[in-house]
Every structure is written in C-alpha cells, then in structure tokens.
Amino acid sequence: AKIKQVAAPAEDLPESARPDGEPMVRAEQVWKWFGATDVLKGVDIAVHPRQTLVLLGPSGSGKSTLLRCVNALERIDSGVLEVDGERVGLRERDGRLHELTERELCRQRVRIGMVFQRFNLFPHMTAIENVMLGPRRVLGLPREQAEAEAERLLTRVGLSDKLDAYPGQLSGGQQQRVAIARALAMKPHLMLFDEPTSALDPELVGEVLDVMKDLARRGMTMIVATHEIGFAKEVADTVAMLDGGVIIESGPPAECLVDPKEERTRAFLSKVL
Ligand code: ADP
Ligand code: MG
C-alpha cells in the first residue's frame, strides 16, 4: 500500500533545542575499541536538525557500533560525542566530567529512537499494545491518550487495519513499520536506523523505506545505516562511507555516490548496486 503523504502536523516534530547552526549530533575524533580491537578510529560526524545522515560501508566497518555509541548503548573510549548539546553518557559538574547513572542514561536515551534490523516486537502483544507500552510505562501517559497516539502513528505508517494484529500475523515489513511507530511514540528528537531493511524479503523493503522517506520529509533528524543506495541518493543530506572504523569519504550523495573520490568507495558501490 502506498503511504499517504500529507503535510507535517506540527506536533510530530519535537522542536530541537539546538541553537541555530548547532548540530544535533556531533562526533569529534571518536574512538571505540573492544580489548585490542579498534573498531572506531577517530570518527567525525555532524548531523544538523532535520537532516539525514546515511552511513554506508561494508559489514564490520563500524556502523552499528557508531549508532550504539550515539545511543549510549556503548561507551566511547576517546573523543567527544554530543547529542542535543549534551555529552553522551557524561555530565559536567564542578568543571569535571562524570559518568551518568543508569537512570540518567535512560533519560538521555528516551530522546533517541532506534530501529534495528530485527524488529524485537513483543510477540504476545498486539501492534497497538506494542506501540503504547513505552508511552504508558516510561512517559506515564494515560491509557486513552497513549492509545489515541498509537492509533495515529500506526495509521501514519499505513497500518490502520492492523492495530489488533499480533506480530506473528504480520509480514516482516509490517512488523518493521510497527517498530518505527513504536519508536516515534516516544517523541524522539533523533531517529537511528541500523540496517532496518536488511532482514526483509526484497518485495517488503520499499514499504519500510517509504515510511522512512516520509519521516525525513517531515523534518525528523536521522542517522541511517543501510545498503540501500537509492534511498541514500534520494533522502540523505550527507553520506558517510565507513571502512575499517574510519570515514574514508563523506559529503552530499550527488558527489559521494555519483563521483566518489576514493577507490574503496567505488569498489563498495559496485558491490551493492
Ligand atoms: P557493521 O555494523 O558496520 O557491520 P559493527 O559495528 O557491528 O560493524 O562491527 C565493527 C567491528 O567491531 C567488527 O569487527 C566487530 O566484530 C567488532 N565488534 C562489534 N561489537 C563488538 C563487541 N561487543 N566485542 C568485540 N568486538 C565487537
Ligand atoms: Mg551492523
């Protein structure tokens, strides 16, 4: 089904608190290692409000790790990482940086929505119950309000007729759209997508990408790890090509994807196209 395209209602976009010109996400010389393995080796990114950054790169290049660092699921070992002007996982007090408590980390993560390759819906809950859960439990929304909001979001991702379906009764593409609605229900300032269509049958990829395109068009700030070059060309403001934990090339898709400067970028594109 084609997703209906309507103008963005204002309430869909939590206004970024970022001052004009300041990025929503800023990474400077971010390093991450596991034991003796360096996984991110001095990564710089800047994602401005309402922009989409697409992360490309071969398997093992560090895309998931970078997204996990942005979401404070992994702690960086060196460098600076800020979301919404705040250091991820850290707080400044008395001129020193302190690690956040688990509780404070949760508060930081609430503003970031994440969608994974595997949808991780609760199998014993219907679509609408999956979407309502976070707003009820974490945001403390009353049932009626959470339900109305969940119905609105499921309608927006084209699933108004599947509110009461269980995940097992839905296709992979439908489940992934429920997962996106579930993330949006928490009113995130930033959405992270980690290869959201990689686990889908080819004929279901388009419906999920359409929802993501719609989200970008409405002004959501997004970082998307994907191998979907068509999506990157159409939606990305910036693409960053990761290889071995290093951004080897980045810029507007019209440059990086059409006329890449790096031989490794060319080689990667020729494999995924
Ligand atoms: P991508 O998402 O681009 O495929 P990942 O970020 O998943 O790349 O992985 C980058 C590298 O980091 C890989 O070599 C992977 O084996 C390694 N890695 C990721 N997570 C861990 C971990 N928890 N412990 C050790 N190595 C890891
Ligand atoms: Mg990955």
CSV table of C-alpha atoms and ligand atoms in Angstrom, one decimal:
chain,number,residue,atom,x,y,z
A,1,ALA,CA,0.0,0.0,0.0
A,2,LYS,CA,1.2,3.5,-0.8
A,3,ILE,CA,1.8,5.6,2.2
A,4,LYS,CA,-0.4,8.7,2.1
A,5,GLN,CA,1.7,11.8,2.0
A,6,VAL,CA,0.4,14.8,4.0
A,7,ALA,CA,2.0,17.9,5.3
A,8,ALA,CA,3.6,17.5,8.7
A,9,PRO,CA,1.4,18.4,11.6
A,10,ALA,CA,3.5,20.5,14.0
A,11,GLU,CA,3.1,18.1,16.9
A,12,ASP,CA,5.0,15.4,15.1
A,13,LEU,CA,8.2,17.3,15.4
A,14,PRO,CA,9.6,17.9,18.8
A,15,GLU,CA,11.3,21.2,18.4
A,16,SER,CA,15.0,20.8,18.7
A,17,ALA,CA,16.5,22.8,21.5
A,18,ARG,CA,19.6,23.4,19.4
A,19,PRO,CA,20.6,27.0,18.7
A,20,ASP,CA,20.7,27.9,15.1
A,21,GLY,CA,23.6,26.3,13.2
A,22,GLU,CA,24.4,23.9,16.0
A,23,PRO,CA,24.4,20.2,15.1
A,24,MET,CA,22.0,17.8,16.8
A,25,VAL,CA,24.7,15.1,16.8
A,26,ARG,CA,28.4,15.9,16.9
A,27,ALA,CA,31.2,13.4,17.0
A,28,GLU,CA,34.8,14.5,17.1
A,29,GLN,CA,37.7,12.1,16.9
A,30,VAL,CA,35.5,9.3,18.4
A,31,TRP,CA,37.5,6.1,19.2
A,32,LYS,CA,36.0,2.9,20.4
A,33,TRP,CA,37.8,-0.3,21.0
A,34,PHE,CA,37.0,-3.8,22.3
A,35,GLY,CA,40.1,-5.1,24.0
A,36,ALA,CA,42.9,-4.9,21.5
A,37,THR,CA,40.5,-4.3,18.5
A,38,ASP,CA,40.0,-0.7,17.4
A,39,VAL,CA,36.5,-0.5,15.9
A,40,LEU,CA,36.1,3.3,15.5
A,41,LYS,CA,39.3,5.1,14.8
A,42,GLY,CA,38.7,8.9,15.1
A,43,VAL,CA,35.3,9.3,13.6
A,44,ASP,CA,34.0,12.9,13.0
A,45,ILE,CA,30.3,13.5,12.1
A,46,ALA,CA,27.9,16.4,12.4
A,47,VAL,CA,24.2,16.0,11.9
A,48,HIS,CA,22.1,19.1,11.9
A,49,PRO,CA,18.5,19.3,12.9
A,50,ARG,CA,16.1,18.0,10.2
A,51,GLN,CA,18.9,16.4,8.3
A,52,THR,CA,19.5,12.7,7.4
A,53,LEU,CA,23.0,11.2,7.5
A,54,VAL,CA,23.3,7.8,5.8
A,55,LEU,CA,26.1,5.6,6.9
A,56,LEU,CA,27.5,3.2,4.3
A,57,GLY,CA,30.2,0.7,4.4
A,58,PRO,CA,31.0,-3.0,4.3
A,59,SER,CA,30.0,-5.4,7.1
A,60,GLY,CA,32.3,-4.9,10.1
A,61,SER,CA,33.2,-1.3,9.2
A,62,GLY,CA,31.7,0.0,12.5
A,63,LYS,CA,28.2,1.3,11.5
A,64,SER,CA,26.4,-0.4,14.3
A,65,THR,CA,29.0,0.5,16.9
A,66,LEU,CA,28.8,4.1,15.9
A,67,LEU,CA,25.0,4.1,16.2
A,68,ARG,CA,25.2,2.3,19.5
A,69,CYS,CA,27.6,4.9,20.8
A,70,VAL,CA,25.3,7.7,19.8
A,71,ASN,CA,22.5,6.0,21.7
A,72,ALA,CA,24.8,5.4,24.8
A,73,LEU,CA,24.5,1.6,24.4
A,74,GLU,CA,28.3,1.6,24.1
A,75,ARG,CA,30.7,4.0,25.8
A,76,ILE,CA,33.3,5.7,23.6
A,77,ASP,CA,36.9,5.3,24.7
A,78,SER,CA,38.2,8.7,23.4
A,79,GLY,CA,36.9,11.8,21.7
A,80,VAL,CA,33.8,13.9,22.0
A,81,LEU,CA,30.2,12.7,21.3
A,82,GLU,CA,27.3,15.1,21.8
A,83,VAL,CA,23.6,14.8,21.2
A,84,ASP,CA,21.4,17.8,21.6
A,85,GLY,CA,24.3,19.7,23.0
A,86,GLU,CA,24.9,17.1,25.8
A,87,ARG,CA,27.8,14.8,26.2
A,88,VAL,CA,26.5,11.2,25.7
A,89,GLY,CA,26.9,9.2,28.9
A,90,LEU,CA,28.6,12.1,30.7
A,91,ARG,CA,27.7,15.2,32.6
A,92,GLU,CA,29.8,18.1,33.5
A,93,ARG,CA,29.8,19.1,37.2
A,94,ASP,CA,32.3,21.2,39.1
A,95,GLY,CA,34.3,21.6,35.9
A,96,ARG,CA,34.7,17.8,35.6
A,97,LEU,CA,33.0,15.1,33.6
A,98,HIS,CA,31.1,12.5,35.5
A,99,GLU,CA,29.6,9.3,34.1
A,100,LEU,CA,25.8,9.2,34.1
A,101,THR,CA,23.9,6.8,36.4
A,102,GLU,CA,21.8,4.2,34.7
A,103,ARG,CA,18.8,6.3,35.5
A,104,GLU,CA,20.3,9.4,33.8
A,105,LEU,CA,21.3,7.3,30.8
A,106,CYS,CA,17.7,6.2,30.4
A,107,ARG,CA,16.6,9.8,30.4
A,108,GLN,CA,19.2,10.6,27.7
A,109,ARG,CA,18.1,7.6,25.6
A,110,VAL,CA,14.4,8.5,25.7
A,111,ARG,CA,15.0,11.3,23.2
A,112,ILE,CA,16.6,8.9,20.7
A,113,GLY,CA,14.5,6.4,18.8
A,114,MET,CA,16.3,3.3,17.5
A,115,VAL,CA,15.1,0.8,14.9
A,116,PHE,CA,17.1,-2.4,14.4
A,117,GLN,CA,17.4,-5.0,11.7
A,118,ARG,CA,15.4,-7.3,13.9
A,119,PHE,CA,12.1,-5.7,14.9
A,120,ASN,CA,12.1,-7.1,18.5
A,121,LEU,CA,8.3,-6.6,19.0
A,122,PHE,CA,6.7,-8.3,22.0
A,123,PRO,CA,5.1,-11.4,20.4
A,124,HIS,CA,2.3,-11.6,23.0
A,125,MET,CA,1.2,-8.0,22.4
A,126,THR,CA,-0.8,-6.6,19.5
A,127,ALA,CA,0.6,-3.9,17.3
A,128,ILE,CA,-1.2,-1.1,19.2
A,129,GLU,CA,-0.1,-2.6,22.6
A,130,ASN,CA,3.5,-2.7,21.4
A,131,VAL,CA,3.3,1.0,20.4
A,132,MET,CA,1.5,2.1,23.6
A,133,LEU,CA,3.9,0.3,26.0
A,134,GLY,CA,6.7,2.9,26.2
A,135,PRO,CA,4.5,5.9,26.4
A,136,ARG,CA,2.5,4.3,29.2
A,137,ARG,CA,5.4,2.9,31.2
A,138,VAL,CA,8.1,5.4,30.6
A,139,LEU,CA,6.3,8.7,29.8
A,140,GLY,CA,3.4,7.9,32.1
A,141,LEU,CA,0.7,8.7,29.6
A,142,PRO,CA,-2.9,7.8,30.5
A,143,ARG,CA,-4.3,4.8,28.6
A,144,GLU,CA,-6.7,6.8,26.4
A,145,GLN,CA,-4.0,9.2,25.3
A,146,ALA,CA,-1.4,6.5,24.6
A,147,GLU,CA,-4.0,4.6,22.6
A,148,ALA,CA,-5.1,7.5,20.5
A,149,GLU,CA,-1.5,8.4,19.8
A,150,ALA,CA,-0.6,4.8,18.9
A,151,GLU,CA,-3.5,4.6,16.5
A,152,ARG,CA,-2.5,7.9,14.9
A,153,LEU,CA,1.1,6.6,14.4
A,154,LEU,CA,0.1,3.2,13.1
A,155,THR,CA,-2.2,4.9,10.7
A,156,ARG,CA,0.7,7.1,9.6
A,157,VAL,CA,2.8,4.0,8.8
A,158,GLY,CA,-0.1,2.6,6.8
A,159,LEU,CA,-1.3,0.0,9.4
A,160,SER,CA,-4.6,1.4,10.5
A,161,ASP,CA,-6.2,-2.0,9.7
A,162,LYS,CA,-3.6,-4.0,11.8
A,163,LEU,CA,-4.0,-2.3,15.2
A,164,ASP,CA,-5.0,-5.5,16.9
A,165,ALA,CA,-2.8,-7.9,14.9
A,166,TYR,CA,-0.1,-9.8,16.7
A,167,PRO,CA,3.4,-9.7,15.3
A,168,GLY,CA,3.2,-13.3,14.2
A,169,GLN,CA,0.2,-12.3,12.0
A,170,LEU,CA,2.2,-9.5,10.3
A,171,SER,CA,4.8,-9.6,7.5
A,172,GLY,CA,8.3,-8.5,8.2
A,173,GLY,CA,7.7,-5.2,6.5
A,174,GLN,CA,4.6,-4.6,8.6
A,175,GLN,CA,6.4,-5.6,11.8
A,176,GLN,CA,9.2,-3.1,11.0
A,177,ARG,CA,6.6,-0.4,10.4
A,178,VAL,CA,5.2,-1.2,13.9
A,179,ALA,CA,8.7,-0.9,15.3
A,180,ILE,CA,9.1,2.5,13.7
A,181,ALA,CA,5.7,3.7,15.1
A,182,ARG,CA,6.8,2.3,18.5
A,183,ALA,CA,10.0,4.4,18.4
A,184,LEU,CA,8.1,7.5,17.2
A,185,ALA,CA,5.6,7.1,20.1
A,186,MET,CA,8.4,8.2,22.5
A,187,LYS,CA,8.6,11.6,20.7
A,188,PRO,CA,12.3,11.3,19.8
A,189,HIS,CA,14.4,14.2,18.7
A,190,LEU,CA,16.6,11.9,16.7
A,191,MET,CA,16.0,8.6,15.0
A,192,LEU,CA,18.7,5.9,14.4
A,193,PHE,CA,18.1,3.1,11.9
A,194,ASP,CA,20.5,0.1,11.9
A,195,GLU,CA,20.0,-1.7,8.6
A,196,PRO,CA,16.2,-1.6,9.0
A,197,THR,CA,15.5,-3.4,5.8
A,198,SER,CA,18.3,-6.0,5.7
A,199,ALA,CA,16.2,-8.8,7.2
A,200,LEU,CA,13.3,-8.2,4.9
A,201,ASP,CA,12.3,-10.0,1.7
A,202,PRO,CA,13.1,-7.8,-1.2
A,203,GLU,CA,9.4,-7.1,-2.0
A,204,LEU,CA,8.9,-5.7,1.5
A,205,VAL,CA,11.8,-3.3,1.5
A,206,GLY,CA,10.0,-0.4,-0.3
A,207,GLU,CA,7.2,0.0,2.2
A,208,VAL,CA,9.6,0.5,5.0
A,209,LEU,CA,11.8,2.9,3.1
A,210,ASP,CA,8.7,4.8,2.1
A,211,VAL,CA,7.9,5.3,5.8
A,212,MET,CA,11.5,6.5,6.4
A,213,LYS,CA,11.4,8.9,3.5
A,214,ASP,CA,8.1,10.3,4.8
A,215,LEU,CA,9.8,10.8,8.2
A,216,ALA,CA,12.8,12.6,6.7
A,217,ARG,CA,10.5,14.8,4.6
A,218,ARG,CA,8.6,15.8,7.8
A,219,GLY,CA,11.9,17.0,9.2
A,220,MET,CA,13.0,14.3,11.6
A,221,THR,CA,16.7,14.2,12.2
A,222,MET,CA,18.0,10.8,11.3
A,223,ILE,CA,21.1,8.6,11.1
A,224,VAL,CA,20.6,5.6,8.9
A,225,ALA,CA,23.0,2.7,8.4
A,226,THR,CA,21.9,0.9,5.2
A,227,HIS,CA,23.0,-0.6,1.9
A,228,GLU,CA,20.1,1.0,0.1
A,229,ILE,CA,21.9,3.3,-2.3
A,230,GLY,CA,18.7,4.5,-3.9
A,231,PHE,CA,17.4,5.6,-0.5
A,232,ALA,CA,20.7,7.4,0.2
A,233,LYS,CA,20.6,9.2,-3.1
A,234,GLU,CA,17.0,10.3,-2.6
A,235,VAL,CA,17.0,11.1,1.1
A,236,ALA,CA,20.4,11.7,2.5
A,237,ASP,CA,21.7,15.3,3.1
A,238,THR,CA,25.1,13.7,3.8
A,239,VAL,CA,26.5,10.2,3.3
A,240,ALA,CA,29.5,8.9,5.2
A,241,MET,CA,31.4,5.9,3.9
A,242,LEU,CA,32.9,3.9,6.7
A,243,ASP,CA,35.7,1.4,6.2
A,244,GLY,CA,37.7,-0.2,9.0
A,245,GLY,CA,36.4,2.2,11.6
A,246,VAL,CA,37.4,5.3,9.6
A,247,ILE,CA,35.1,7.6,7.5
A,248,ILE,CA,37.0,7.4,4.2
A,249,GLU,CA,34.7,9.8,2.3
A,250,SER,CA,31.7,11.9,3.2
A,251,GLY,CA,29.6,14.6,1.6
A,252,PRO,CA,26.4,15.1,-0.4
A,253,PRO,CA,25.1,12.0,-2.2
A,254,ALA,CA,25.4,13.7,-5.5
A,255,GLU,CA,29.2,13.7,-5.0
A,256,CYS,CA,30.0,10.7,-2.9
A,257,LEU,CA,27.6,8.3,-4.7
A,258,VAL,CA,27.9,9.6,-8.2
A,259,ASP,CA,31.5,10.5,-8.5
A,260,PRO,CA,33.4,9.1,-5.5
A,261,LYS,CA,36.9,10.2,-5.0
A,262,GLU,CA,38.0,7.1,-3.1
A,263,GLU,CA,38.7,3.8,-4.9
A,264,ARG,CA,37.3,1.9,-1.9
A,265,THR,CA,34.0,3.8,-2.2
A,266,ARG,CA,33.8,2.9,-5.8
A,267,ALA,CA,34.5,-0.7,-5.0
A,268,PHE,CA,31.9,-0.8,-2.3
A,269,LEU,CA,29.2,0.9,-4.5
A,270,SER,CA,29.9,-1.5,-7.4
A,271,LYS,CA,29.2,-4.4,-5.0
A,272,VAL,CA,25.9,-3.2,-3.5
A,273,LEU,CA,24.4,-1.6,-6.6
B,1,ADP,P1,28.9,-3.0,11.0
B,1,ADP,O1,27.6,-2.6,11.7
B,1,ADP,O2,29.4,-2.0,10.0
B,1,ADP,O3,28.8,-4.4,10.3
B,1,ADP,P2,29.9,-3.4,13.7
B,1,ADP,O4,29.9,-2.0,14.3
B,1,ADP,O5,28.9,-4.3,14.0
B,1,ADP,O6,30.1,-3.2,12.1
B,1,ADP,O7,31.3,-4.1,14.0
B,1,ADP,C1,32.6,-3.5,13.7
B,1,ADP,C2,33.7,-4.3,14.3
B,1,ADP,O8,33.6,-4.3,15.7
B,1,ADP,C3,33.6,-5.8,13.9
B,1,ADP,O9,34.9,-6.2,13.6
B,1,ADP,C4,33.0,-6.5,15.1
B,1,ADP,O10,33.5,-7.8,15.1
B,1,ADP,C5,33.6,-5.6,16.2
B,1,ADP,N1,32.7,-5.7,17.4
B,1,ADP,C6,31.4,-5.2,17.5
B,1,ADP,N2,30.9,-5.3,18.7
B,1,ADP,C7,31.9,-6.0,19.4
B,1,ADP,C8,31.9,-6.4,20.8
B,1,ADP,N3,30.9,-6.2,21.6
B,1,ADP,N4,33.1,-7.0,21.2
B,1,ADP,C9,34.1,-7.2,20.3
B,1,ADP,N5,34.1,-6.8,19.0
B,1,ADP,C10,33.0,-6.2,18.6
B,2,MG,MG,25.8,-3.5,11.7
